Tab-separated table of C-alpha atoms in Angstrom:
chain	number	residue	atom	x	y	z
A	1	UNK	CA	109.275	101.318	124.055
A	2	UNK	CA	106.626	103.559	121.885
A	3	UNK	CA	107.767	105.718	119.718
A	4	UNK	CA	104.474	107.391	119.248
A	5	UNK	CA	101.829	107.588	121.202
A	6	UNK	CA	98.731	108.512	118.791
A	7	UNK	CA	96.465	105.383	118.074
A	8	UNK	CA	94.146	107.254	115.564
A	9	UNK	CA	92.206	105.104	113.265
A	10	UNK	CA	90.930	107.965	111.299
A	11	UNK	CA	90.863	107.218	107.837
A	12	UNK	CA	92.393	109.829	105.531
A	13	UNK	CA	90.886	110.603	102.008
A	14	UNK	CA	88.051	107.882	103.453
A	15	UNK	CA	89.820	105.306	101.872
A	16	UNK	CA	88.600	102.981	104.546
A	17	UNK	CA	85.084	103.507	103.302
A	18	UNK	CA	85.817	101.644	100.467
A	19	UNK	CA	85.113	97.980	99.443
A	20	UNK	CA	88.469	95.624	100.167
A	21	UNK	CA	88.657	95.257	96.532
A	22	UNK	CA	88.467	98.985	95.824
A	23	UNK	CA	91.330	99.312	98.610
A	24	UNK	CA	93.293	96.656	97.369
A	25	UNK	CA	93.248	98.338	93.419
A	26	UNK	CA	94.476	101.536	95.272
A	27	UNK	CA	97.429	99.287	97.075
A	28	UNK	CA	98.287	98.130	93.404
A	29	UNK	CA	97.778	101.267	91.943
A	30	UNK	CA	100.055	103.111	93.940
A	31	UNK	CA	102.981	100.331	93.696
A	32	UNK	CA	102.755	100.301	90.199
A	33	UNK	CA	103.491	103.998	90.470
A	34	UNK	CA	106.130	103.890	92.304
A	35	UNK	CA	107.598	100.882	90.408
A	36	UNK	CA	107.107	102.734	87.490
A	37	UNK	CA	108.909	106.438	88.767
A	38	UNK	CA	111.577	105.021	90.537
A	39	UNK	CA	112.560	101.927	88.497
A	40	UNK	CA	112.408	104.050	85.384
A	41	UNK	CA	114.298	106.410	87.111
A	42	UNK	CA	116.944	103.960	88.364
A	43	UNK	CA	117.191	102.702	84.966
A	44	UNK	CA	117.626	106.056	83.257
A	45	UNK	CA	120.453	106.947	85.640
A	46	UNK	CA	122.064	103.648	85.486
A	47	UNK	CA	122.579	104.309	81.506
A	48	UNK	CA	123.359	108.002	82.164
A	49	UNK	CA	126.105	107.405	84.192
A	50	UNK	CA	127.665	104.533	82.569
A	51	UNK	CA	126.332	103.967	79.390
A	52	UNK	CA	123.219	101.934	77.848
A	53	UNK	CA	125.602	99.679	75.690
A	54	UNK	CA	127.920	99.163	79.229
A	55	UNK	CA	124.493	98.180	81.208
A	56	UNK	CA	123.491	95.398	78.505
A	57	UNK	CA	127.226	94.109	78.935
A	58	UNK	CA	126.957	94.343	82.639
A	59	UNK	CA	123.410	92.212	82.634
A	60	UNK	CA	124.937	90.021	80.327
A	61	UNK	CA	128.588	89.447	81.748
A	62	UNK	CA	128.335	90.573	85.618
A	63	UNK	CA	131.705	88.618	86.951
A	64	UNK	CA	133.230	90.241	83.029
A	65	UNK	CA	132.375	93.566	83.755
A	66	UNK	CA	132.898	94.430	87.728
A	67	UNK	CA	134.133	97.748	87.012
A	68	UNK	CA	130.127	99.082	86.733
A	69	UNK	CA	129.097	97.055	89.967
A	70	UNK	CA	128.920	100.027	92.314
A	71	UNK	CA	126.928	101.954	89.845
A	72	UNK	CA	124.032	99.365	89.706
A	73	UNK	CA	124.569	98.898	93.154
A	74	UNK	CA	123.452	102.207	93.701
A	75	UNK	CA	120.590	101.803	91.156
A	76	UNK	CA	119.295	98.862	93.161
A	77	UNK	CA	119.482	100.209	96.540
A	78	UNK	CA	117.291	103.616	95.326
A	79	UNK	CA	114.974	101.357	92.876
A	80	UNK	CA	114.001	99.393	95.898
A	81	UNK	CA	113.690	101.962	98.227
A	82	UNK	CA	111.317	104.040	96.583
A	83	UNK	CA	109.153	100.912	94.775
A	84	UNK	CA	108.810	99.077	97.898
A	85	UNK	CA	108.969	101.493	100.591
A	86	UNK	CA	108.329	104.425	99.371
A	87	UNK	CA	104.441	102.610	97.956
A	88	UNK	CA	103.863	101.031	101.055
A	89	UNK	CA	104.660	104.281	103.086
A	90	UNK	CA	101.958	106.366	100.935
A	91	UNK	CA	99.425	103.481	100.868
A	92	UNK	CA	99.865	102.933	104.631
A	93	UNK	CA	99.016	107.068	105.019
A	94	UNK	CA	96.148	106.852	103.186
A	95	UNK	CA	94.642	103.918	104.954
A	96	UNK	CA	95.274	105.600	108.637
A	97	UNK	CA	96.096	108.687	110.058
A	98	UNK	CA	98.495	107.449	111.164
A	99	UNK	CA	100.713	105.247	108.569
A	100	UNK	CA	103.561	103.641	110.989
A	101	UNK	CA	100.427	102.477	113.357
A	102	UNK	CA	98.770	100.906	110.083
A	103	UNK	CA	102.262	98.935	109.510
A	104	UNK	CA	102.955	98.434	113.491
A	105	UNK	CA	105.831	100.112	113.647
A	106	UNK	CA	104.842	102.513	115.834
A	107	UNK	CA	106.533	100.685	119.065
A	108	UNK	CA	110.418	98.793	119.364
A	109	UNK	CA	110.103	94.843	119.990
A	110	UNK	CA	111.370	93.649	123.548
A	111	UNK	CA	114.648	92.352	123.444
A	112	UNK	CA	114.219	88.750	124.568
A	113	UNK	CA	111.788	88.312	121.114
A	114	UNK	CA	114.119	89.992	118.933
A	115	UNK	CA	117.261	87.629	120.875
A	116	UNK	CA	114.642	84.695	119.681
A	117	UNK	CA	115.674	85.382	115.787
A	118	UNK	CA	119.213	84.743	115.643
A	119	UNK	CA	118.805	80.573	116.751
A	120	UNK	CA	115.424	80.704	114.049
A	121	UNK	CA	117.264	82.080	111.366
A	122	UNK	CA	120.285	79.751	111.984
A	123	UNK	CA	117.983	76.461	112.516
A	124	UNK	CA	115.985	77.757	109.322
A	125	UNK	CA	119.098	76.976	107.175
A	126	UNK	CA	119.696	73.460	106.389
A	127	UNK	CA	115.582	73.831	105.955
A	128	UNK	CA	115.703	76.020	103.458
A	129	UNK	CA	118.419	75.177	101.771
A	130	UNK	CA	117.062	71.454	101.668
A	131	UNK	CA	114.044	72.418	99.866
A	132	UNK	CA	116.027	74.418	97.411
A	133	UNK	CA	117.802	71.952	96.120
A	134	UNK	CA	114.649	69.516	95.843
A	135	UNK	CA	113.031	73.247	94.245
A	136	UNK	CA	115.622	72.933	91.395
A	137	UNK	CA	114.957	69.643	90.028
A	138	UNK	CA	111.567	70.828	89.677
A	139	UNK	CA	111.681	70.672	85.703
A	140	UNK	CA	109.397	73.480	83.772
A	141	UNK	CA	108.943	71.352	80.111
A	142	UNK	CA	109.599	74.051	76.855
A	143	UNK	CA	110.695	76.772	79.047
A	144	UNK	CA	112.999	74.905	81.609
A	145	UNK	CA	116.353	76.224	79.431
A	146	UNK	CA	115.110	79.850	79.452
A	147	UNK	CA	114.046	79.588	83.407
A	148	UNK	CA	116.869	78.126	83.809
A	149	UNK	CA	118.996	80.862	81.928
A	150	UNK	CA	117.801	83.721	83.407
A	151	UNK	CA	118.193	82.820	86.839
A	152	UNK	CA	122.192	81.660	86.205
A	153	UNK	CA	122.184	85.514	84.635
A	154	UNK	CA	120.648	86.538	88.032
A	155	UNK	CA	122.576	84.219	90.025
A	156	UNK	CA	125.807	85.840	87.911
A	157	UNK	CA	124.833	89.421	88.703
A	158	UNK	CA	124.272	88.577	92.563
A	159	UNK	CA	127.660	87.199	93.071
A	160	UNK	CA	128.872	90.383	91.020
A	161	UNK	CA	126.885	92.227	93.252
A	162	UNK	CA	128.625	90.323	97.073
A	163	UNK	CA	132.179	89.727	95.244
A	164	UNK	CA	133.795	91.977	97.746
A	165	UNK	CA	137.017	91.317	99.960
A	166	UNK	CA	137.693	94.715	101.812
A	167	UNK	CA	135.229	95.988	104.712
A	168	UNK	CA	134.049	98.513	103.334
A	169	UNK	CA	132.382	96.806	100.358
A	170	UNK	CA	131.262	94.358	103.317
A	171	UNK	CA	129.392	97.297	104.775
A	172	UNK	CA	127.876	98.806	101.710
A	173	UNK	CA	126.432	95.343	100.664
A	174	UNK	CA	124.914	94.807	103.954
A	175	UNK	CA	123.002	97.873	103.221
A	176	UNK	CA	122.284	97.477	99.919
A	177	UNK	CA	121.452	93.768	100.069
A	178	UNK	CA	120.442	92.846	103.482
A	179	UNK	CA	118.911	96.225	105.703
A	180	UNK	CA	117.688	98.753	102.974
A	181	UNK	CA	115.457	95.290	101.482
A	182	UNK	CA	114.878	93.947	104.669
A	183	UNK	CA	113.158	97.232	105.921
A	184	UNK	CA	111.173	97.948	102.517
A	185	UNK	CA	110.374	94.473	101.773
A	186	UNK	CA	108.727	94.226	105.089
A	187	UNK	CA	106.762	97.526	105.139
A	188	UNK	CA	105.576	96.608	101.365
A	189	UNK	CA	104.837	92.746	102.000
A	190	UNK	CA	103.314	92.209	105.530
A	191	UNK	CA	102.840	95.631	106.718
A	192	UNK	CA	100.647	96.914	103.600
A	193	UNK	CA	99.838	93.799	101.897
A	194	UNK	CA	99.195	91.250	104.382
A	195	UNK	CA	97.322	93.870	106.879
A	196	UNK	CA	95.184	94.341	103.641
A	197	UNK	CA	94.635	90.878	102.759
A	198	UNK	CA	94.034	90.121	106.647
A	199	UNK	CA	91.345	92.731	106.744
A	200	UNK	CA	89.869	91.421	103.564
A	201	UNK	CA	89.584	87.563	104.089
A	202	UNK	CA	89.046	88.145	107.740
A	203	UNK	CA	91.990	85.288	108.199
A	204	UNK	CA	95.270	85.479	108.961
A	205	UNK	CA	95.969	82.104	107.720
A	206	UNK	CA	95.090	82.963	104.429
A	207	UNK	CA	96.300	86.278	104.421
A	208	UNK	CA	99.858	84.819	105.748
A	209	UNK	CA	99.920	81.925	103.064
A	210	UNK	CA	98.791	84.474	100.146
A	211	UNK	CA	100.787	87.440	100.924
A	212	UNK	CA	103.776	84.562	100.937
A	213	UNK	CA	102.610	83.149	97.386
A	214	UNK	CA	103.190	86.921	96.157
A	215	UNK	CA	106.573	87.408	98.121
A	216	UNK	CA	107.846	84.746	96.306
A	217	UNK	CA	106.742	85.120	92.611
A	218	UNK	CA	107.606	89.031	92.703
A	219	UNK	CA	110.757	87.811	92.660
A	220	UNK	CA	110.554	86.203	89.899
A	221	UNK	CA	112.985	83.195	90.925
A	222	UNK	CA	111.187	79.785	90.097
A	223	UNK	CA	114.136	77.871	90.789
A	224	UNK	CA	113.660	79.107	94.698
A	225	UNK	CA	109.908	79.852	94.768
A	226	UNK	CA	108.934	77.116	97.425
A	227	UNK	CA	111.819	77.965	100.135
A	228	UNK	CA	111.090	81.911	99.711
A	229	UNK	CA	107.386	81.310	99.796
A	230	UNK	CA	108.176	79.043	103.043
A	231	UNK	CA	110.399	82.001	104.393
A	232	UNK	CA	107.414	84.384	103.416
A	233	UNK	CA	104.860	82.268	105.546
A	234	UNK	CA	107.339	82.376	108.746
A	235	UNK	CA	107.675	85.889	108.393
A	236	UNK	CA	103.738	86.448	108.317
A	237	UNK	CA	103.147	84.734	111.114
A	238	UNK	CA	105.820	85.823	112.887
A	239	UNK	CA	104.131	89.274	112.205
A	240	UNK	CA	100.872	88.803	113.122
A	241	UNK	CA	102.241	87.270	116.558
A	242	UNK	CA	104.128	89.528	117.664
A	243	UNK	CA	101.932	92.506	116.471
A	244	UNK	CA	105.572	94.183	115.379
A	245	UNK	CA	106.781	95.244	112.208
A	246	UNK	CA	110.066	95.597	113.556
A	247	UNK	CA	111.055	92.467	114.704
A	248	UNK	CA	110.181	90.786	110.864
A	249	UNK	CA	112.548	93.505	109.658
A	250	UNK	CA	114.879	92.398	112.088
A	251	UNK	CA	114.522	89.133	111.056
A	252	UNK	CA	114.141	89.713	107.345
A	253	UNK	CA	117.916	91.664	107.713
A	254	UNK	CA	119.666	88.925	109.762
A	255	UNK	CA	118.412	86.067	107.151
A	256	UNK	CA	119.924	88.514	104.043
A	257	UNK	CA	122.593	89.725	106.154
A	258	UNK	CA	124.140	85.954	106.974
A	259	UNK	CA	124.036	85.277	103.266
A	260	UNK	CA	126.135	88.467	102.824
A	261	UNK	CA	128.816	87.825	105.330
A	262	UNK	CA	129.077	83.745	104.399
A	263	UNK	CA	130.182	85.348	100.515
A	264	UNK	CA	132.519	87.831	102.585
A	265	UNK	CA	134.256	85.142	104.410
A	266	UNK	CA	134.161	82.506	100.845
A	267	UNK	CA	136.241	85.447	98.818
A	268	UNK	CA	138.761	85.926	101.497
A	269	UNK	CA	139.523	82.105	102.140
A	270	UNK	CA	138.073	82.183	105.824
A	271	UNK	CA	135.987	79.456	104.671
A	272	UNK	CA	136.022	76.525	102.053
A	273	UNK	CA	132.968	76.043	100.728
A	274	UNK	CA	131.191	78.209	98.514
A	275	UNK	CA	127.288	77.921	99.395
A	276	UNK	CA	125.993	78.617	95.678
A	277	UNK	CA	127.798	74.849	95.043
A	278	UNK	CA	126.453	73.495	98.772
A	279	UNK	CA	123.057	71.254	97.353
A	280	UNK	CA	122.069	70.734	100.667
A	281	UNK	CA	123.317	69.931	104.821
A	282	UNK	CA	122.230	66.213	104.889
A	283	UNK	CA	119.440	64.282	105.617
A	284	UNK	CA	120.077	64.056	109.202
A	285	UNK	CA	121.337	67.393	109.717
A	286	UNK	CA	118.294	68.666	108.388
A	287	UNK	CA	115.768	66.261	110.562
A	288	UNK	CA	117.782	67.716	113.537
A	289	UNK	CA	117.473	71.372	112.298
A	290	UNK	CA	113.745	70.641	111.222
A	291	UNK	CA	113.209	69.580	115.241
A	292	UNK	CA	115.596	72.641	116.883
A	293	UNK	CA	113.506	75.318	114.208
A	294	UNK	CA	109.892	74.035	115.312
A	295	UNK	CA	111.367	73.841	119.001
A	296	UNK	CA	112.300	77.519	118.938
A	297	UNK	CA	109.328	78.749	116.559
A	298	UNK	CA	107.011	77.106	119.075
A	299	UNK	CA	108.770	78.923	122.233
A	300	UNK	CA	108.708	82.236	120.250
A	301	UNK	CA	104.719	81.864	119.534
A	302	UNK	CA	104.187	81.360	123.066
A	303	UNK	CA	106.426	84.513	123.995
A	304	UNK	CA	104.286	86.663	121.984
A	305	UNK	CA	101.419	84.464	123.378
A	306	UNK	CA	99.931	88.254	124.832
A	307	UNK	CA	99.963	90.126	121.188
A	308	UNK	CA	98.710	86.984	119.301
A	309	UNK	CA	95.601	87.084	121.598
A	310	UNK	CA	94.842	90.250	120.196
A	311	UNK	CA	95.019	89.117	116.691
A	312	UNK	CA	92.473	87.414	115.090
């Protein structure tokens, strides 16, 4: 289904006339701006409306201090909105006429492709969460403790963040955690970045595998770096198969979203185990999952078989 018809290549602001390098500056330049408005922004309200001195306690104490959650949820979901989307929108405008055509998200996924995510996401699982735990004995010599620190203070704030047991939290986390960052993340990271790098390297291996490198380190999680990276890499290629923005966001939302829901149902005692303790599925579950994911992933890249051909 097309949601607009144009298919203008027309540069605006001849921005297309410039080197890849040139183009690429402008792509940083105008995510640093962003990053810089609407984080400082975001930060400036945060200690508006509850205090400087009740932020530090909050990033310091998360599970201590729930009753400022909802504010820096808030924070979060307009910080990321505007630095991720908001650059990748204005970038994406100045590199075509027409921006959404740029990202490919000018036209809805068929259904049977999108249907394909759900048993990918759910196979990618014991995958990922194998290689996570393998990730964290990864030692980093004199600055192990501090990495190690700061990402228990993240991993504190994000289970302030999902620590939720009515349905309406449910519903506000699932925006502010899985859709709003699962839309922005993808317009910013394969629909700007990697259609950049792609056009650049000429490549789409290397554009795929880089643009994944970044994914990863922006977030600044060392601890998890190889399993997002990994995630980052399906998601590129799932991208440049399919030729759709829209069915990586899908994708991007359901992987967030099942993280959301499996907190939901730990604080309300419809399940047992807590999956920030879980170090891993098994061995063999894993083999088997490791077989059923390249299974599917393989029957997915030949349904999109006709939009990969016209990829390079």
């Amino acid at each position: 289904m097309i949601l607009d018809k144009s298919t203008s290549t027309e540069p605006k602001f001849g921005i297309n006339n410039k080197p890849i390098f040139a183009q690429l500056m402008i792509f940083v330049g105008t995510a640093i701006l962003c990053f810089s408005v609407f984080g400082g922004f975001g930060q400036l309200w945060l200690n508006h409306s509850i205090g400087a001195e009740n932020v530090n306690e909050f990033l310091q104490h998360p599970l201590q201090n729930m009753q400022y959650i909802n504010a820096f949820k808030w924070m979060q979901l307009c910080s990321s909105a505007g630095m991720f989307g908001l650059s990748a929108l204005l970038f994406a405008f100045l590199k075509n006429k027409d921006g959404f055509v740029f990202l490919k998200m000018n036209k809805l996924p068929k259904f049977d492709i999108v249907a394909m995510i759900v048993p990918i996401a759910l196979f990618s699982l014991p995958i990922i969460a194998f290689v996570y735990y393998y990730n964290q004995q990864i030692h980093f010599g004199a600055m192990d403790k501090i990495i190690r620190d700061l990402e228990n203070q993240n991993g504190e704030i994000t289970k302030a963040m999902l620590n939720t047991t009515t349905i309406a939290g449910l519903m506000f986390n699932l925006i502010v955690v899985a859709i709003i960052p699962g839309i922005v993340e993808e317009l910013f990271f394969r629909g700007a970045l990697q259609n950049l790098l792609h056009e650049g390297f000429k490549n789409k291996h290397v554009a795929i595998i880089a643009t994944g490198i970044i994914f990863s380190a922006i977030h600044f999680e060392f601890l998890g770096f190889v399993p997002r990276m990994m995630m980052g890499i399906m998601l590129g290629y799932m991208y440049v198969w399919t030729g759709n923005i829209w069915t990586n966001i899908a994708a991007h939302v359901l992987n967030n979203g099942i993280s959301v829901v499996a907190y939901f149902l730990f604080n309300n005692g419809y399940i047992k185990t807590d999956i920030d303790k879980m170090d891993h599925y098994g061995t063999v579950p894993t083999a088997i999952a490791v077989i059923l994911f390249a299974a599917v992933f393989y029957l997915f890249y030949k349904k999109t078989a006709p939009q990969n051909l016209l990829t390079n």
